[in-house]
PDB file of C-alpha atoms in Angstrom:
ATOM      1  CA  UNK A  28      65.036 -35.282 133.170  1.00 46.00           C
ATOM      2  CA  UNK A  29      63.810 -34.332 136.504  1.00 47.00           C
ATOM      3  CA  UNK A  30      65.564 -31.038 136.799  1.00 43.00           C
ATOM      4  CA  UNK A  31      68.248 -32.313 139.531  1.00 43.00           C
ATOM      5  CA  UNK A  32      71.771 -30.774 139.173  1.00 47.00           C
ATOM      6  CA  UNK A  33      72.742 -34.584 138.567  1.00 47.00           C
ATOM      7  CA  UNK A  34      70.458 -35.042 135.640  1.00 59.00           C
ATOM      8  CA  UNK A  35      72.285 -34.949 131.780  1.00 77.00           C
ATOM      9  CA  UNK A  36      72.203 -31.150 130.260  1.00 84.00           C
ATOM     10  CA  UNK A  37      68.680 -30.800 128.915  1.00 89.00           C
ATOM     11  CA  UNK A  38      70.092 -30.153 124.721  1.00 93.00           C
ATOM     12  CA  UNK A  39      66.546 -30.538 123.880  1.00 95.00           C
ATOM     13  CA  UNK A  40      64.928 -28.203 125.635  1.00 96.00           C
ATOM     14  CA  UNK A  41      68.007 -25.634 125.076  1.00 95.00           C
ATOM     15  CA  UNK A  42      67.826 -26.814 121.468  1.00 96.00           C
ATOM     16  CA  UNK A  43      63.872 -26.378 120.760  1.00 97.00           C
ATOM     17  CA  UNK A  44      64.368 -22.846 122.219  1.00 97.00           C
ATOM     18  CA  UNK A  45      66.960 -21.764 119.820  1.00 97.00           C
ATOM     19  CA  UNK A  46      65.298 -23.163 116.812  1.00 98.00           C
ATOM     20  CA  UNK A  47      61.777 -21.635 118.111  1.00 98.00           C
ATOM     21  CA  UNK A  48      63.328 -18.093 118.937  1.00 98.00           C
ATOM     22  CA  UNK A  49      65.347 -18.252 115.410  1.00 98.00           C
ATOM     23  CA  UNK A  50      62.225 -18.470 113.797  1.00 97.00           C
ATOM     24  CA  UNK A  51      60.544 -15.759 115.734  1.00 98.00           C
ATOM     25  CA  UNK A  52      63.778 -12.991 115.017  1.00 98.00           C
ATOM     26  CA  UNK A  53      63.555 -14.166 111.128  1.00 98.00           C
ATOM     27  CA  UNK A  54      60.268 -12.995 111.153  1.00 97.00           C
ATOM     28  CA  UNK A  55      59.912  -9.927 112.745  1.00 96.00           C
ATOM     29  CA  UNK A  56      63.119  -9.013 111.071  1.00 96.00           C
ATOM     30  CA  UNK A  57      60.944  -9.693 107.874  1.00 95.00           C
ATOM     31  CA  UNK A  58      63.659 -12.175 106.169  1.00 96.00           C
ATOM     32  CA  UNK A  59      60.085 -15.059 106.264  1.00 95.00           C
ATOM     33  CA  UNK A  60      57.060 -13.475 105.731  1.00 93.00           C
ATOM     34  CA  UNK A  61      54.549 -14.256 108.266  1.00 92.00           C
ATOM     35  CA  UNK A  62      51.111 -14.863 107.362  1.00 92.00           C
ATOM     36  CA  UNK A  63      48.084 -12.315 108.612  1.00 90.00           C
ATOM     37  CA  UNK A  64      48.719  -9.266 109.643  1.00 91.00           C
ATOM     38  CA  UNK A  65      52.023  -7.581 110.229  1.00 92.00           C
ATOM     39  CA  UNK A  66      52.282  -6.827 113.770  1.00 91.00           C
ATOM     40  CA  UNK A  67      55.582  -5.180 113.721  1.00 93.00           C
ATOM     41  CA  UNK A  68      54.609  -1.936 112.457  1.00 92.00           C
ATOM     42  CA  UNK A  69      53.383  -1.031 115.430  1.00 91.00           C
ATOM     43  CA  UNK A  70      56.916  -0.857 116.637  1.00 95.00           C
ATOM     44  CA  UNK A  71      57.997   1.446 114.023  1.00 93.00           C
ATOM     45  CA  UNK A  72      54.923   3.187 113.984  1.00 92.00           C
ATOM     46  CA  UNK A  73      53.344   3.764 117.322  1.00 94.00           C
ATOM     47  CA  UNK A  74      55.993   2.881 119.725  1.00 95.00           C
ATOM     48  CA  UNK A  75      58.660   5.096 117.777  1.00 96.00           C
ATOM     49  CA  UNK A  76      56.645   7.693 117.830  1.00 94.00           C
ATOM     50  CA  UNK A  77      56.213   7.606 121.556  1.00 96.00           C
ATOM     51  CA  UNK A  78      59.912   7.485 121.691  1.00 97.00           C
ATOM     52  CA  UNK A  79      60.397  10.694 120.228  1.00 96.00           C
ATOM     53  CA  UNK A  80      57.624  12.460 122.664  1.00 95.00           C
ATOM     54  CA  UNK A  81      59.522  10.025 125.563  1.00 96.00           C
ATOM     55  CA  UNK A  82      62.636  11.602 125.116  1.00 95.00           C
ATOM     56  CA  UNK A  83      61.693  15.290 125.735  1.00 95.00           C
ATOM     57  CA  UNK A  84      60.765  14.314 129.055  1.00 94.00           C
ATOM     58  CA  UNK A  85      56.799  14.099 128.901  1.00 94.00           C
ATOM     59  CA  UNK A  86      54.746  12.305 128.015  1.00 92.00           C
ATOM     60  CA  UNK A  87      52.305  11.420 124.932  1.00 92.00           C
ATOM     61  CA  UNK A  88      49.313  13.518 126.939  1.00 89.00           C
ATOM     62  CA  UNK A  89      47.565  14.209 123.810  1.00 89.00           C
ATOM     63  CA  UNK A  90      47.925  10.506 122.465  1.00 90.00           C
ATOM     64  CA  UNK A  91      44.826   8.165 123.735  1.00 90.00           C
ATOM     65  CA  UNK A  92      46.658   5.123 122.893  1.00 88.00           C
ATOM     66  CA  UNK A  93      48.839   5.839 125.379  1.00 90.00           C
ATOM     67  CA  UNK A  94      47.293   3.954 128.305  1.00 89.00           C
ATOM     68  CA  UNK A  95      50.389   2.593 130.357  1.00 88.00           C
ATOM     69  CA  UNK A  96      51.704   3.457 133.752  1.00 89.00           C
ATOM     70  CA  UNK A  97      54.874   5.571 133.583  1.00 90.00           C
ATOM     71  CA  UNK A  98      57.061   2.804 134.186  1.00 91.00           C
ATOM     72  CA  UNK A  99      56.027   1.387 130.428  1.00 91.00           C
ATOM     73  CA  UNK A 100      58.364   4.311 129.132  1.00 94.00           C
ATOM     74  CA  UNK A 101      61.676   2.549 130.135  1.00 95.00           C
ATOM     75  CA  UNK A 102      60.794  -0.067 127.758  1.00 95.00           C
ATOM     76  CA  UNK A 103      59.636   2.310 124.820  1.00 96.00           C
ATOM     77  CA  UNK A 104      63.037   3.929 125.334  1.00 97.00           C
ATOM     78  CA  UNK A 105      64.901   1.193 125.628  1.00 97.00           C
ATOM     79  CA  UNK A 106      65.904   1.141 122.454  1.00 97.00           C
ATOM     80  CA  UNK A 107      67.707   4.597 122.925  1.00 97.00           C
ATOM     81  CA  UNK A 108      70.422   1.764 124.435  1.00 97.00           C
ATOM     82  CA  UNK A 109      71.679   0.776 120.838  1.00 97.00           C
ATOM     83  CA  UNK A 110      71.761   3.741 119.000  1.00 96.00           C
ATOM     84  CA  UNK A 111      73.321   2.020 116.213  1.00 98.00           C
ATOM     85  CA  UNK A 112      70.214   0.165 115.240  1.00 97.00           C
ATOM     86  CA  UNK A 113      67.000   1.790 113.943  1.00 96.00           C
ATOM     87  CA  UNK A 114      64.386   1.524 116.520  1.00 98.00           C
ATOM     88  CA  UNK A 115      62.389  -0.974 115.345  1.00 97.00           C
ATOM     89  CA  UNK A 116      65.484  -3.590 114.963  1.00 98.00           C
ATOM     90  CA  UNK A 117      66.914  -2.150 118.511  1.00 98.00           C
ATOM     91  CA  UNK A 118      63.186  -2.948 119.824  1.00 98.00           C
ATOM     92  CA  UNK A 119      62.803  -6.434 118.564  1.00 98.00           C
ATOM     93  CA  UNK A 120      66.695  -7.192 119.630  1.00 98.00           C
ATOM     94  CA  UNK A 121      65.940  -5.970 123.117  1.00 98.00           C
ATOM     95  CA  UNK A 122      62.630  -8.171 123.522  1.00 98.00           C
ATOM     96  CA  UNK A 123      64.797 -10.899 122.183  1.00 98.00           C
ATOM     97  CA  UNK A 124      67.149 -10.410 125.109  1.00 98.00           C
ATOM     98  CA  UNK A 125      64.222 -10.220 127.328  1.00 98.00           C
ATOM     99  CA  UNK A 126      62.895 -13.817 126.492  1.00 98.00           C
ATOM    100  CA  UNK A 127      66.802 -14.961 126.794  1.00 98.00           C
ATOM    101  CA  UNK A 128      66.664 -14.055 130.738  1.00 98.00           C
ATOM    102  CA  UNK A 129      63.114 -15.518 131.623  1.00 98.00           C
ATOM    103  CA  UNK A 130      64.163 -18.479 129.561  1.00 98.00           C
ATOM    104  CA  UNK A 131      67.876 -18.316 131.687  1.00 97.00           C
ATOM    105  CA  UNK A 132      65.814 -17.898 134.723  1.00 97.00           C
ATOM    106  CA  UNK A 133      63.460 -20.688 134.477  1.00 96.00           C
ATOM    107  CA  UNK A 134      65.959 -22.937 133.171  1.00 95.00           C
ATOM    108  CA  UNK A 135      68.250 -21.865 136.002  1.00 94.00           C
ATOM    109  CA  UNK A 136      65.325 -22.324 138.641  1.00 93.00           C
ATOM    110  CA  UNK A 137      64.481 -25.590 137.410  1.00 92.00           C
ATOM    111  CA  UNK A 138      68.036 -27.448 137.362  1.00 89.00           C
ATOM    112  CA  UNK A 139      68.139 -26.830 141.374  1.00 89.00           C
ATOM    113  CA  UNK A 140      67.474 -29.707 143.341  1.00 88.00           C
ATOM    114  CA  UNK A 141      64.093 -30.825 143.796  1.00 87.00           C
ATOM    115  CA  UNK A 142      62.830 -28.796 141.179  1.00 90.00           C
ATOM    116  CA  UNK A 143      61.711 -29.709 137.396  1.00 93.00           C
ATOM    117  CA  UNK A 144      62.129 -27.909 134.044  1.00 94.00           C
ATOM    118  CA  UNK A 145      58.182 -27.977 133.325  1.00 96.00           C
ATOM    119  CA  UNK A 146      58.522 -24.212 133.842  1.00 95.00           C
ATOM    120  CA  UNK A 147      60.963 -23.864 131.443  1.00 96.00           C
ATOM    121  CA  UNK A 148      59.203 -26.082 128.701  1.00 97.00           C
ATOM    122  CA  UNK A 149      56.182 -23.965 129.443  1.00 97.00           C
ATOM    123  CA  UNK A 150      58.035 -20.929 128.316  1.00 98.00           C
ATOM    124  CA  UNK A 151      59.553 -22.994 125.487  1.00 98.00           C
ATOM    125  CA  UNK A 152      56.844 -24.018 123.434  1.00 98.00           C
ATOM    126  CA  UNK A 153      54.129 -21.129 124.614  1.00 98.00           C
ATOM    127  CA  UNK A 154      56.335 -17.752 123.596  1.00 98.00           C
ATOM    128  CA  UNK A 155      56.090 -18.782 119.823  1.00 97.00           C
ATOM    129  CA  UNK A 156      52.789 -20.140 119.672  1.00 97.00           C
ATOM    130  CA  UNK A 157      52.331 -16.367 119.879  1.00 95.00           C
ATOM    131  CA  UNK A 158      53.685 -15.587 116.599  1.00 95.00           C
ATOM    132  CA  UNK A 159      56.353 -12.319 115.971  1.00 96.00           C
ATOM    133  CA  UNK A 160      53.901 -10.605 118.452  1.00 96.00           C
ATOM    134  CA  UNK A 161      55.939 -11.336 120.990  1.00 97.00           C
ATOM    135  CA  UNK A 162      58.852  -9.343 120.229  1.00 97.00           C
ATOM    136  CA  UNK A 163      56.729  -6.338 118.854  1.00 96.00           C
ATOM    137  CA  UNK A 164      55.358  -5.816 122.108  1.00 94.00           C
ATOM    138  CA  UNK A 165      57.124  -4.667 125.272  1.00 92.00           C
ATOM    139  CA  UNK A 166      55.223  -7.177 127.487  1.00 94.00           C
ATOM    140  CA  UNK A 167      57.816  -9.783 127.340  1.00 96.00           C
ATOM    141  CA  UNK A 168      60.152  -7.155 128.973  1.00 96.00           C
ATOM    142  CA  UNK A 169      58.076  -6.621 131.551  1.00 94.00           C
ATOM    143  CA  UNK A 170      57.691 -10.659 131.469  1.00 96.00           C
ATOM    144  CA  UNK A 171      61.397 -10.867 132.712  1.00 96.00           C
ATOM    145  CA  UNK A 172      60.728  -8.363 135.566  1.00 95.00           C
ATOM    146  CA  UNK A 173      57.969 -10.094 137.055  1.00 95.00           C
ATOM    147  CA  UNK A 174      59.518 -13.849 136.537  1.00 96.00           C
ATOM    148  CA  UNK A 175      62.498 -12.742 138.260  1.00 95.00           C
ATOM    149  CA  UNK A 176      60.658 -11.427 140.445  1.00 94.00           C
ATOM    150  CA  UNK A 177      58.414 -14.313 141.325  1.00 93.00           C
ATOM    151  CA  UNK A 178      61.563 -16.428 141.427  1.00 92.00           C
ATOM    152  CA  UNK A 179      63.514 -14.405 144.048  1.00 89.00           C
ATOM    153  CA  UNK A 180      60.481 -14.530 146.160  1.00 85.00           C
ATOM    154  CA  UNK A 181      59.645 -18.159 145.820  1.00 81.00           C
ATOM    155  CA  UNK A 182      63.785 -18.486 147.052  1.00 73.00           C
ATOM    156  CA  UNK A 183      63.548 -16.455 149.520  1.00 68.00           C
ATOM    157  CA  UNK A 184      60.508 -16.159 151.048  1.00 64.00           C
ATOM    158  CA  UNK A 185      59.498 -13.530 153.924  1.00 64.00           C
TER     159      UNK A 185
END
């Protein structure tokens, strides 16, 4: 499994992710209980509520948890995307999506030749070690930014 293109399909790396990230989505979508805290109703809560400021085009000037560079308001409307959802469940679906591209990427980046899927792995097992706090914050979206980023640099270097 040394990440060549010649090497077998890595089914357990691919198969540990969709078990881990299963687990994650059943609880922030509250079907298992997770013990401490819940760290989802910030979502709801706080980031909803900077959705609705978001959306008249300012924003939350009074709020002084609102400590972010502009660009953190694409991903607190980013949920605007599937209207059909409440926020919360649109939020948590769209940090979902989020870890399926770095986990693409990596995966993708370490199949090429010469390279190894330790990346991947990394990204594998560390995400849910986190807990559902991963997909009630936006920092795995930005997460996907930067890794792509990193990658297209590292491929094609100034």
């Amino acid at each position: 499994m040394k990440g060549t293109r010649g090497a077998g399909f890595p089914y357990a790396l691919l198969g540990t992710w969709g078990l881990t990230r299963l687990l994650l989505l059943l609880f922030v979508f509250k079907v298992f209980v997770f013990p401490g805290p819940d760290v989802t109703s910030d979502v709801s809560v706080i980031y909803q509520g900077w959705y609705e400021i978001l959306r008249t085009g300012t924003f939350p000037l009074d709020d002084v948890t609102w400590q972010y560079p502009p660009a953190a308001a694409l991903a607190i409307l980013s949920p605007g995307l599937l209207p059909f959802l409440d926020y919360a469940h649109a939020f948590f679906l769209l940090a979902f999506v989020a870890d399926v591209v770095v986990y693409a990427l990596l995966h993708y980046a370490g199949r090429r030749p010469g390279k190894t899927l330790r990346g991947a792995w990394v990204w594998v097992i560390g995400v849910p070690l986190l807990g559902p706090t991963v997909y009630a914050r936006y920092d795995v979206m930005v997460t996907a930014v930067a890794v792509a980023a990193l990658l297209a640099g590292a491929r094609h270097p100034r």
